[in-house]
CSV table of C-alpha atoms in Angstrom, one decimal:
chain,number,residue,atom,x,y,z
A,1,MET,CA,24.3,2.9,8.2
A,2,ARG,CA,21.7,-0.1,8.5
A,3,ILE,CA,18.1,1.1,7.8
A,4,LEU,CA,14.7,-0.8,8.5
A,5,HIS,CA,12.2,0.1,5.8
A,6,THR,CA,8.6,-0.4,6.0
A,7,GLY,CA,5.3,1.4,5.2
A,8,ASP,CA,1.6,1.2,4.7
A,9,LEU,CA,0.8,0.2,8.2
A,10,HIS,CA,-2.9,1.2,7.8
A,11,ILE,CA,-3.5,1.2,11.4
A,12,GLY,CA,-7.2,1.0,12.2
A,13,LYS,CA,-8.0,-0.8,9.2
A,14,SER,CA,-10.9,-3.3,9.0
A,15,VAL,CA,-11.2,-6.1,6.3
A,16,ASN,CA,-14.6,-7.5,5.6
A,17,ASN,CA,-15.8,-6.1,8.9
A,18,PHE,CA,-12.9,-7.7,11.0
A,19,SER,CA,-10.7,-5.3,12.9
A,20,MET,CA,-7.1,-5.6,12.2
A,21,ILE,CA,-6.0,-4.0,15.3
A,22,PRO,CA,-5.1,-7.2,17.0
A,23,ASP,CA,-3.1,-8.3,14.1
A,24,GLN,CA,-1.4,-4.9,13.9
A,25,LYS,CA,-0.4,-5.0,17.4
A,26,LYS,CA,1.4,-8.1,16.8
A,27,ILE,CA,3.2,-7.3,13.7
A,28,LEU,CA,4.5,-4.0,15.0
A,29,ASP,CA,5.8,-5.7,18.1
A,30,GLU,CA,7.5,-8.0,15.8
A,31,MET,CA,9.1,-5.1,13.8
A,32,VAL,CA,10.3,-3.7,17.1
A,33,GLU,CA,12.1,-6.9,17.7
A,34,ILE,CA,13.6,-7.1,14.2
A,35,ALA,CA,15.0,-3.6,14.8
A,36,ARG,CA,16.4,-4.8,18.1
A,37,GLU,CA,17.9,-8.0,16.7
A,38,TYR,CA,19.3,-6.4,13.6
A,39,GLY,CA,20.9,-3.1,15.6
A,40,VAL,CA,19.3,-0.9,13.0
A,41,SER,CA,20.1,3.0,13.3
A,42,ALA,CA,17.0,4.2,11.3
A,43,PHE,CA,13.5,2.9,11.2
A,44,VAL,CA,11.6,4.2,8.1
A,45,ILE,CA,7.8,4.2,7.7
A,46,ALA,CA,6.9,5.4,4.2
A,47,GLY,CA,3.4,6.6,4.5
A,48,ASP,CA,0.1,5.5,5.2
A,49,VAL,CA,0.6,5.2,9.0
A,50,TYR,CA,-3.2,5.2,9.4
A,51,ASP,CA,-6.0,3.8,7.2
A,52,ARG,CA,-8.1,6.9,7.3
A,53,SER,CA,-7.4,10.5,7.5
A,54,ILE,CA,-9.1,10.8,11.0
A,55,PRO,CA,-7.8,7.8,12.8
A,56,THR,CA,-9.8,6.2,15.6
A,57,ALA,CA,-8.8,6.8,19.2
A,58,GLU,CA,-7.6,3.1,19.4
A,59,ALA,CA,-5.5,3.3,16.4
A,60,VAL,CA,-3.7,6.4,17.6
A,61,MET,CA,-3.0,4.7,20.9
A,62,VAL,CA,-1.5,1.8,18.9
A,63,MET,CA,0.7,4.1,17.0
A,64,ASN,CA,1.7,5.8,20.3
A,65,ASP,CA,2.7,2.4,22.0
A,66,PHE,CA,4.7,1.5,18.9
A,67,LEU,CA,6.7,4.6,18.9
A,68,GLU,CA,7.3,4.3,22.7
A,69,LYS,CA,8.9,0.8,22.1
A,70,LEU,CA,11.0,1.9,19.2
A,71,ARG,CA,12.2,5.0,21.1
A,72,GLU,CA,13.6,2.5,23.8
A,73,LEU,CA,16.0,1.1,21.3
A,74,ASN,CA,17.6,4.5,20.9
A,75,LEU,CA,17.2,4.8,17.1
A,76,ASP,CA,15.8,7.5,14.8
A,77,ILE,CA,12.5,7.2,13.4
A,78,PHE,CA,11.3,8.7,9.9
A,79,ILE,CA,7.7,9.0,9.2
A,80,ILE,CA,6.0,10.6,6.1
A,81,SER,CA,2.3,11.0,5.4
A,82,GLY,CA,0.8,8.8,2.6
A,83,ASN,CA,-2.5,9.2,0.7
A,84,HIS,CA,-4.5,7.6,3.5
A,85,ASP,CA,-3.3,10.1,6.1
A,86,SER,CA,-4.2,13.5,7.1
A,87,PRO,CA,-1.0,15.7,6.7
A,88,GLU,CA,-1.7,17.9,9.3
A,89,ARG,CA,-2.9,15.4,11.8
A,90,LEU,CA,0.2,13.3,11.2
A,91,GLY,CA,2.5,16.1,11.6
A,92,PHE,CA,1.2,17.4,14.9
A,93,ALA,CA,3.8,18.4,17.4
A,94,GLN,CA,6.4,17.3,14.9
A,95,GLU,CA,8.9,20.0,16.2
A,96,ILE,CA,8.6,18.7,19.8
A,97,LEU,CA,8.8,15.0,18.6
A,98,GLU,CA,12.0,16.1,16.6
A,99,LYS,CA,13.9,16.4,19.8
A,100,GLN,CA,13.2,12.8,20.6
A,101,SER,CA,14.6,11.6,17.1
A,102,VAL,CA,11.2,10.9,15.7
A,103,HIS,CA,11.3,12.8,12.5
A,104,ILE,CA,7.9,13.4,10.8
A,105,ALA,CA,6.9,15.2,7.4
A,106,GLY,CA,3.3,15.4,7.2
A,107,THR,CA,2.8,18.4,5.1
A,108,TYR,CA,5.1,20.0,2.3
A,109,LYS,CA,6.2,23.6,2.9
A,110,GLU,CA,8.4,25.2,0.2
A,111,HIS,CA,11.2,22.4,0.7
A,112,LEU,CA,11.6,18.8,1.8
A,113,LYS,CA,12.4,18.1,5.5
A,114,GLN,CA,16.1,16.8,5.8
A,115,VAL,CA,17.6,14.8,8.5
A,116,THR,CA,21.5,14.2,8.9
A,117,LEU,CA,22.7,11.0,10.6
A,118,SER,CA,26.3,10.0,11.1
A,119,ASP,CA,28.1,6.7,11.4
A,120,GLU,CA,31.9,5.7,11.2
A,121,TYR,CA,32.0,6.6,7.5
A,122,GLY,CA,30.5,10.1,7.7
A,123,GLU,CA,26.9,11.7,7.1
A,124,VAL,CA,24.0,10.1,5.7
A,125,ILE,CA,21.3,12.7,4.7
A,126,PHE,CA,17.8,11.4,4.8
A,127,THR,CA,15.2,13.4,2.7
A,128,LEU,CA,11.5,13.2,3.6
A,129,MET,CA,9.0,13.6,0.7
A,130,PRO,CA,5.3,13.1,1.9
A,131,PHE,CA,2.5,12.4,-0.3
A,132,VAL,CA,1.2,15.6,-2.0
A,133,LYS,CA,-1.2,16.0,-5.0
A,134,ALA,CA,0.4,17.9,-7.9
A,135,SER,CA,-1.8,21.0,-7.6
A,136,VAL,CA,-0.5,21.8,-4.1
A,137,VAL,CA,2.9,22.6,-5.6
A,138,GLY,CA,1.6,24.2,-8.7
A,139,GLU,CA,2.0,21.3,-11.2
A,140,GLU,CA,-0.1,19.2,-13.3
A,141,THR,CA,1.4,15.8,-12.8
A,142,SER,CA,2.8,13.8,-9.9
A,143,GLU,CA,6.2,13.6,-11.7
A,144,ASN,CA,6.6,17.3,-12.3
A,145,ALA,CA,5.5,17.8,-8.5
A,146,VAL,CA,8.3,15.5,-7.5
A,147,LYS,CA,10.9,17.2,-9.7
A,148,LYS,CA,9.9,20.6,-8.3
A,149,MET,CA,10.0,19.6,-4.6
A,150,LEU,CA,13.6,17.9,-5.3
A,151,THR,CA,14.8,21.2,-7.2
A,152,ASP,CA,13.4,23.4,-4.6
A,153,THR,CA,15.4,21.6,-1.9
A,154,PHE,CA,18.7,20.6,-3.5
A,155,SER,CA,21.1,22.8,-5.4
A,156,GLN,CA,24.2,20.7,-5.8
A,157,LYS,CA,23.2,17.2,-4.5
A,158,GLU,CA,24.8,15.6,-7.5
A,159,ASP,CA,28.4,16.8,-6.5
A,160,ASP,CA,28.2,17.0,-2.6
A,161,GLY,CA,29.8,13.7,-2.2
A,162,LYS,CA,27.5,12.6,0.7
A,163,ARG,CA,25.2,9.6,0.8
A,164,HIS,CA,21.5,10.2,0.3
A,165,VAL,CA,18.4,8.3,1.3
A,166,LEU,CA,14.9,9.4,0.0
A,167,ILE,CA,11.8,8.5,1.9
A,168,THR,CA,8.6,8.8,-0.3
A,169,HIS,CA,4.9,7.6,-1.3
A,170,PHE,CA,4.2,8.1,-4.8
A,171,PHE,CA,3.2,5.6,-7.5
A,172,VAL,CA,6.8,4.9,-9.1
A,173,THR,CA,7.3,3.2,-12.3
A,174,ASN,CA,10.4,2.2,-14.4
A,175,GLY,CA,9.5,3.5,-18.0
A,176,THR,CA,6.5,1.4,-19.1
A,177,HIS,CA,7.1,-1.0,-16.2
A,178,GLU,CA,4.5,-0.4,-13.5
A,179,PRO,CA,4.2,-2.1,-10.0
A,180,GLU,CA,2.2,-4.9,-9.4
A,181,LEU,CA,-0.9,-4.0,-7.5
A,182,SER,CA,-3.3,-5.8,-4.9
A,183,ASP,CA,-7.1,-5.3,-4.5
A,184,SER,CA,-6.5,-3.3,-1.2
A,185,GLU,CA,-5.0,-0.4,-3.0
A,186,THR,CA,-8.2,1.6,-3.9
A,187,THR,CA,-6.8,4.9,-4.8
A,188,VAL,CA,-3.9,4.1,-7.0
A,189,LEU,CA,-4.5,5.3,-10.7
A,190,VAL,CA,-2.5,3.4,-13.1
A,191,GLY,CA,-1.1,4.6,-16.3
A,192,GLY,CA,-1.6,8.3,-15.8
A,193,LEU,CA,-0.8,11.5,-14.2
A,194,ASP,CA,0.3,9.8,-11.0
A,195,ASN,CA,3.1,8.1,-12.5
A,196,VAL,CA,6.5,9.0,-11.2
A,197,ASP,CA,9.6,7.6,-13.1
A,198,ILE,CA,12.5,6.2,-11.1
A,199,ARG,CA,15.0,8.5,-13.1
A,200,CYS,CA,13.7,11.4,-10.8
A,201,PHE,CA,15.8,9.5,-8.0
A,202,GLU,CA,18.9,9.1,-9.8
A,203,THR,CA,21.2,10.6,-7.3
A,204,PHE,CA,19.9,8.8,-4.3
A,205,GLY,CA,21.8,5.8,-2.7
A,206,TYR,CA,18.5,4.3,-1.6
A,207,THR,CA,14.7,5.1,-2.3
A,208,ALA,CA,12.4,3.9,0.2
A,209,LEU,CA,8.9,3.7,-1.2
A,210,GLY,CA,5.4,3.3,0.4
A,211,HIS,CA,2.0,3.1,-1.4
A,212,ILE,CA,2.0,-0.3,-3.1
A,213,HIS,CA,1.2,-3.0,-0.8
A,214,LYS,CA,3.2,-6.0,-2.7
A,215,PRO,CA,7.0,-6.1,-1.9
A,216,GLN,CA,9.0,-5.1,-5.0
A,217,ARG,CA,12.0,-3.6,-6.4
A,218,MET,CA,11.4,-1.1,-9.3
A,219,ASP,CA,15.2,-0.5,-10.5
A,220,ASP,CA,16.9,-2.9,-12.5
A,221,GLU,CA,19.1,-4.9,-10.2
A,222,GLU,CA,21.5,-6.1,-12.8
A,223,ASP,CA,21.9,-2.7,-14.5
A,224,SER,CA,20.5,0.1,-12.6
A,225,ALA,CA,21.2,4.1,-13.0
A,226,THR,CA,19.7,4.6,-9.6
A,227,GLY,CA,20.4,3.1,-6.3
A,228,PRO,CA,17.6,0.6,-5.1
A,229,VAL,CA,14.2,1.8,-5.5
A,230,VAL,CA,12.1,-0.4,-3.4
A,231,TYR,CA,8.5,-0.8,-2.2
A,232,ALA,CA,8.7,-2.5,1.2
A,233,GLY,CA,5.1,-3.6,0.9
A,234,SER,CA,2.5,-3.7,3.7
A,235,PRO,CA,3.5,-5.7,6.8
A,236,LEU,CA,0.1,-7.5,6.8
A,237,ALA,CA,-2.1,-8.7,3.8
A,238,TYR,CA,-5.2,-6.7,3.6
A,239,SER,CA,-7.0,-8.3,0.8
A,240,PHE,CA,-7.3,-12.0,-0.4
A,241,SER,CA,-5.2,-10.9,-3.6
A,242,GLU,CA,-2.3,-10.8,-1.2
A,243,CYS,CA,-2.8,-14.3,-0.3
A,244,ASN,CA,0.5,-15.6,-1.7
A,245,GLN,CA,2.6,-12.7,-0.9
A,246,GLU,CA,5.4,-13.1,1.8
A,247,LYS,CA,5.1,-10.0,3.9
A,248,SER,CA,8.4,-8.6,5.1
A,249,VAL,CA,10.6,-5.6,6.2
A,250,VAL,CA,13.4,-4.2,4.2
A,251,ILE,CA,16.9,-4.1,5.9
A,252,ALA,CA,19.2,-2.0,3.8
A,253,ASP,CA,22.9,-1.6,4.7
A,254,MET,CA,24.5,1.6,3.2
A,255,ASN,CA,28.2,1.2,2.9
A,256,GLN,CA,31.2,3.8,2.9
A,257,ASP,CA,30.9,4.3,-0.9
A,258,GLY,CA,26.9,4.6,-0.7
A,259,ARG,CA,26.2,1.2,-2.1
A,260,VAL,CA,23.4,-0.6,-0.6
A,261,ASP,CA,23.0,-4.2,0.3
A,262,LEU,CA,19.3,-5.3,0.8
A,263,GLN,CA,17.7,-8.3,2.7
A,264,ARG,CA,14.3,-8.9,3.6
A,265,VAL,CA,13.2,-10.3,7.0
A,266,LYS,CA,9.9,-12.3,7.0
A,267,LEU,CA,7.1,-11.3,9.3
A,268,HIS,CA,4.9,-13.6,10.9
A,269,PRO,CA,1.3,-12.6,11.1
A,270,LEU,CA,-1.4,-13.5,13.8
A,271,HIS,CA,-3.6,-14.9,11.1
A,272,GLN,CA,-2.6,-15.9,7.7
A,273,MET,CA,-5.1,-14.9,4.9
A,274,ARG,CA,-6.0,-17.7,2.7
A,275,LYS,CA,-8.6,-19.1,0.2
A,276,ILE,CA,-10.2,-22.6,0.4
A,277,LYS,CA,-12.5,-24.2,-2.2
A,278,GLY,CA,-14.9,-27.0,-2.0
A,279,ARG,CA,-18.4,-28.5,-1.2
A,280,LEU,CA,-19.7,-27.2,2.2
A,281,GLU,CA,-20.0,-30.9,3.6
A,282,GLU,CA,-16.3,-31.6,2.5
A,283,LEU,CA,-14.9,-28.4,4.0
A,284,ILE,CA,-16.3,-28.9,7.5
A,285,LYS,CA,-14.7,-32.6,8.0
A,286,PRO,CA,-12.2,-32.6,10.8
A,287,GLU,CA,-9.5,-34.1,8.5
A,288,VAL,CA,-9.9,-31.2,6.0
A,289,ALA,CA,-10.0,-28.4,8.6
A,290,ALA,CA,-6.9,-30.0,10.2
A,291,LEU,CA,-4.9,-29.4,7.2
A,292,ALA,CA,-4.2,-25.8,8.3
A,293,ASP,CA,-4.9,-23.4,10.9
A,294,VAL,CA,-8.5,-23.1,11.4
A,295,ASN,CA,-8.1,-19.4,12.7
A,296,ASP,CA,-6.8,-18.3,9.7
A,297,TYR,CA,-8.7,-15.5,7.9
A,298,LEU,CA,-10.7,-17.2,4.9
A,299,GLN,CA,-12.3,-16.6,1.7
A,300,VAL,CA,-14.3,-19.8,1.1
A,301,THR,CA,-15.6,-20.7,-2.5
A,302,LEU,CA,-18.5,-23.1,-2.3
A,303,THR,CA,-19.0,-25.4,-5.4
A,304,ASP,CA,-22.3,-26.8,-4.2
A,305,GLU,CA,-25.1,-26.6,-6.9
A,306,GLU,CA,-28.0,-26.8,-4.6
A,307,GLU,CA,-29.3,-24.1,-2.2
A,308,LEU,CA,-27.6,-24.0,1.3
A,309,ILE,CA,-29.1,-23.1,4.8
A,310,ASP,CA,-26.9,-20.7,6.6
A,311,PRO,CA,-23.6,-21.7,5.0
A,312,MET,CA,-21.7,-18.8,7.1
A,313,GLY,CA,-23.0,-20.0,10.2
A,314,THR,CA,-22.0,-23.6,9.5
A,315,LEU,CA,-18.5,-22.6,8.2
A,316,ARG,CA,-17.7,-20.5,11.3
A,317,SER,CA,-18.7,-23.2,13.6
A,318,VAL,CA,-15.5,-24.8,12.3
A,319,TYR,CA,-13.4,-21.8,10.8
A,320,PRO,CA,-14.2,-19.0,13.3
A,321,ASN,CA,-12.6,-16.1,11.2
A,322,VAL,CA,-14.3,-16.8,7.8
A,323,MET,CA,-14.3,-13.2,6.2
A,324,GLN,CA,-15.9,-14.1,2.7
A,325,ILE,CA,-17.9,-16.6,1.0
A,326,VAL,CA,-18.2,-17.0,-2.8
A,327,PHE,CA,-20.7,-19.1,-4.6
A,328,GLU,CA,-19.3,-20.5,-7.5
A,329,LYS,CA,-22.5,-21.2,-9.2
A,330,LYS,CA,-23.6,-17.6,-8.7
A,331,GLU,CA,-20.5,-16.2,-10.0
A,332,ARG,CA,-20.7,-18.2,-13.0
A,333,GLU,CA,-24.2,-17.2,-13.7
A,334,ARG,CA,-23.2,-13.4,-13.3
A,335,ALA,CA,-20.3,-13.9,-15.6
A,336,GLU,CA,-22.6,-15.3,-18.3
A,337,GLU,CA,-25.0,-12.5,-17.9
A,338,THR,CA,-22.4,-9.6,-18.1
A,339,GLU,CA,-20.5,-10.9,-21.1
A,340,LEU,CA,-19.3,-7.9,-23.4
A,341,PRO,CA,-19.6,-8.1,-27.1
A,342,ALA,CA,-16.1,-8.3,-28.9
A,343,SER,CA,-16.8,-5.1,-30.5
A,344,VAL,CA,-16.6,-2.8,-27.3
A,345,GLU,CA,-13.1,-1.9,-27.8
A,346,ARG,CA,-14.3,-0.2,-31.0
A,347,LYS,CA,-17.1,2.0,-29.3
A,348,THR,CA,-16.9,5.7,-28.2
A,349,ALA,CA,-17.2,6.9,-24.6
A,350,GLN,CA,-20.7,8.0,-25.4
A,351,GLU,CA,-21.6,4.7,-26.7
A,352,LEU,CA,-20.3,2.8,-23.8
A,353,PHE,CA,-22.2,4.8,-21.2
A,354,GLU,CA,-25.2,4.3,-23.1
A,355,ASP,CA,-24.6,0.6,-23.1
A,356,PHE,CA,-24.1,0.9,-19.3
A,357,TYR,CA,-27.1,3.1,-18.7
A,358,GLU,CA,-29.4,0.5,-20.7
A,359,GLN,CA,-28.0,-2.5,-18.7
A,360,VAL,CA,-28.5,-0.6,-15.3
A,361,ARG,CA,-31.8,1.1,-15.8
A,362,GLY,CA,-33.4,-1.5,-18.3
A,363,GLN,CA,-34.2,1.0,-21.0
A,364,LYS,CA,-32.3,3.2,-23.5
A,365,MET,CA,-31.1,6.7,-22.8
A,366,ASP,CA,-33.2,9.5,-24.2
A,367,GLU,CA,-32.0,12.5,-26.2
A,368,GLU,CA,-31.8,14.7,-23.2
A,369,HIS,CA,-29.6,12.4,-21.2
A,370,ARG,CA,-27.5,11.6,-24.3
A,371,GLN,CA,-26.7,15.6,-24.6
A,372,VAL,CA,-25.8,15.6,-21.1
A,373,ILE,CA,-23.3,12.8,-21.5
A,374,ASP,CA,-22.0,14.3,-24.8
A,375,GLN,CA,-21.1,17.5,-22.9
A,376,VAL,CA,-19.5,15.9,-20.2
A,377,VAL,CA,-17.2,13.8,-22.4
A,378,LYS,CA,-16.3,17.0,-24.5
A,379,GLU,CA,-15.5,18.7,-21.2
A,380,ILE,CA,-13.2,15.9,-19.9
A,381,SER,CA,-11.5,15.7,-23.3
């Protein structure tokens, strides 16, 4: 069984006021061609199909066109909701789409959706676990919620002798090892109640993860008690912290014995996202601009000490897709102004908030406000 695994499409996303729709159309078409070239049987989208819970009409049409092209390949498509999606909207008409081999799990209803495919070696069971908040299933942590959903769905999975694939969208960790994050992941809470350990997935031959934008593998490749537990990563860079990431899709080949061989297929974005640094007059020289594609999405750090007149306009006359300017001088001054004392780690939550209040308001907190903060901290604790 050959599976193509991706996720975190974030269709409709804007980065620094630049619409990513043209870039997304291009990369989705490339993924269709990869599916065609590699002859995959299953196309997995592990959550965050859209960038917001109410996607724009344009974003919905982009997804519609993408699904039409995939269906022409006569393969099965698996989609789950992520934390950015509206589960109900994503799951609209899922029973009808099921007849077209488009398997969607938007909401969780008492047990996880399962789909069985067959190859020359027998059955492969795909289990779709959408993102849900722990409270939805009556639990306090994401890990307990995951365990409950698996228990409610399976009775004798460990002994059924079949090959299993799980598709999910949680913050999955391996003991104390957490996945490496990017700046574009704004809703991930590290080191807390959202963590789900990979031991929850021991009986799956392959666990296809979404949620984290950097491609990475969470299981120990040399000595793992689970099958591969893999974040496919987002197909496009959505922040400048992702500049050096090579975006890709995962091709997972599940063999007769349930063993999985993995390969990553590189994607080629419409525009690279990169950083450049230097003095304004140097950066706009033709010989400097010619070193790379001037149409790339750029973060430009200017090292000029003197004040500049319309630096954005000047830069965009050479590099039309400058997204962001960082002034090194101002960043240095800001860093000097906000240095924290070494004793900060020894302060209580109340003391830290008092310092913050004084820094922002320019005056010390009075007793009435201090009592409010004390009460809030006590309630949280």
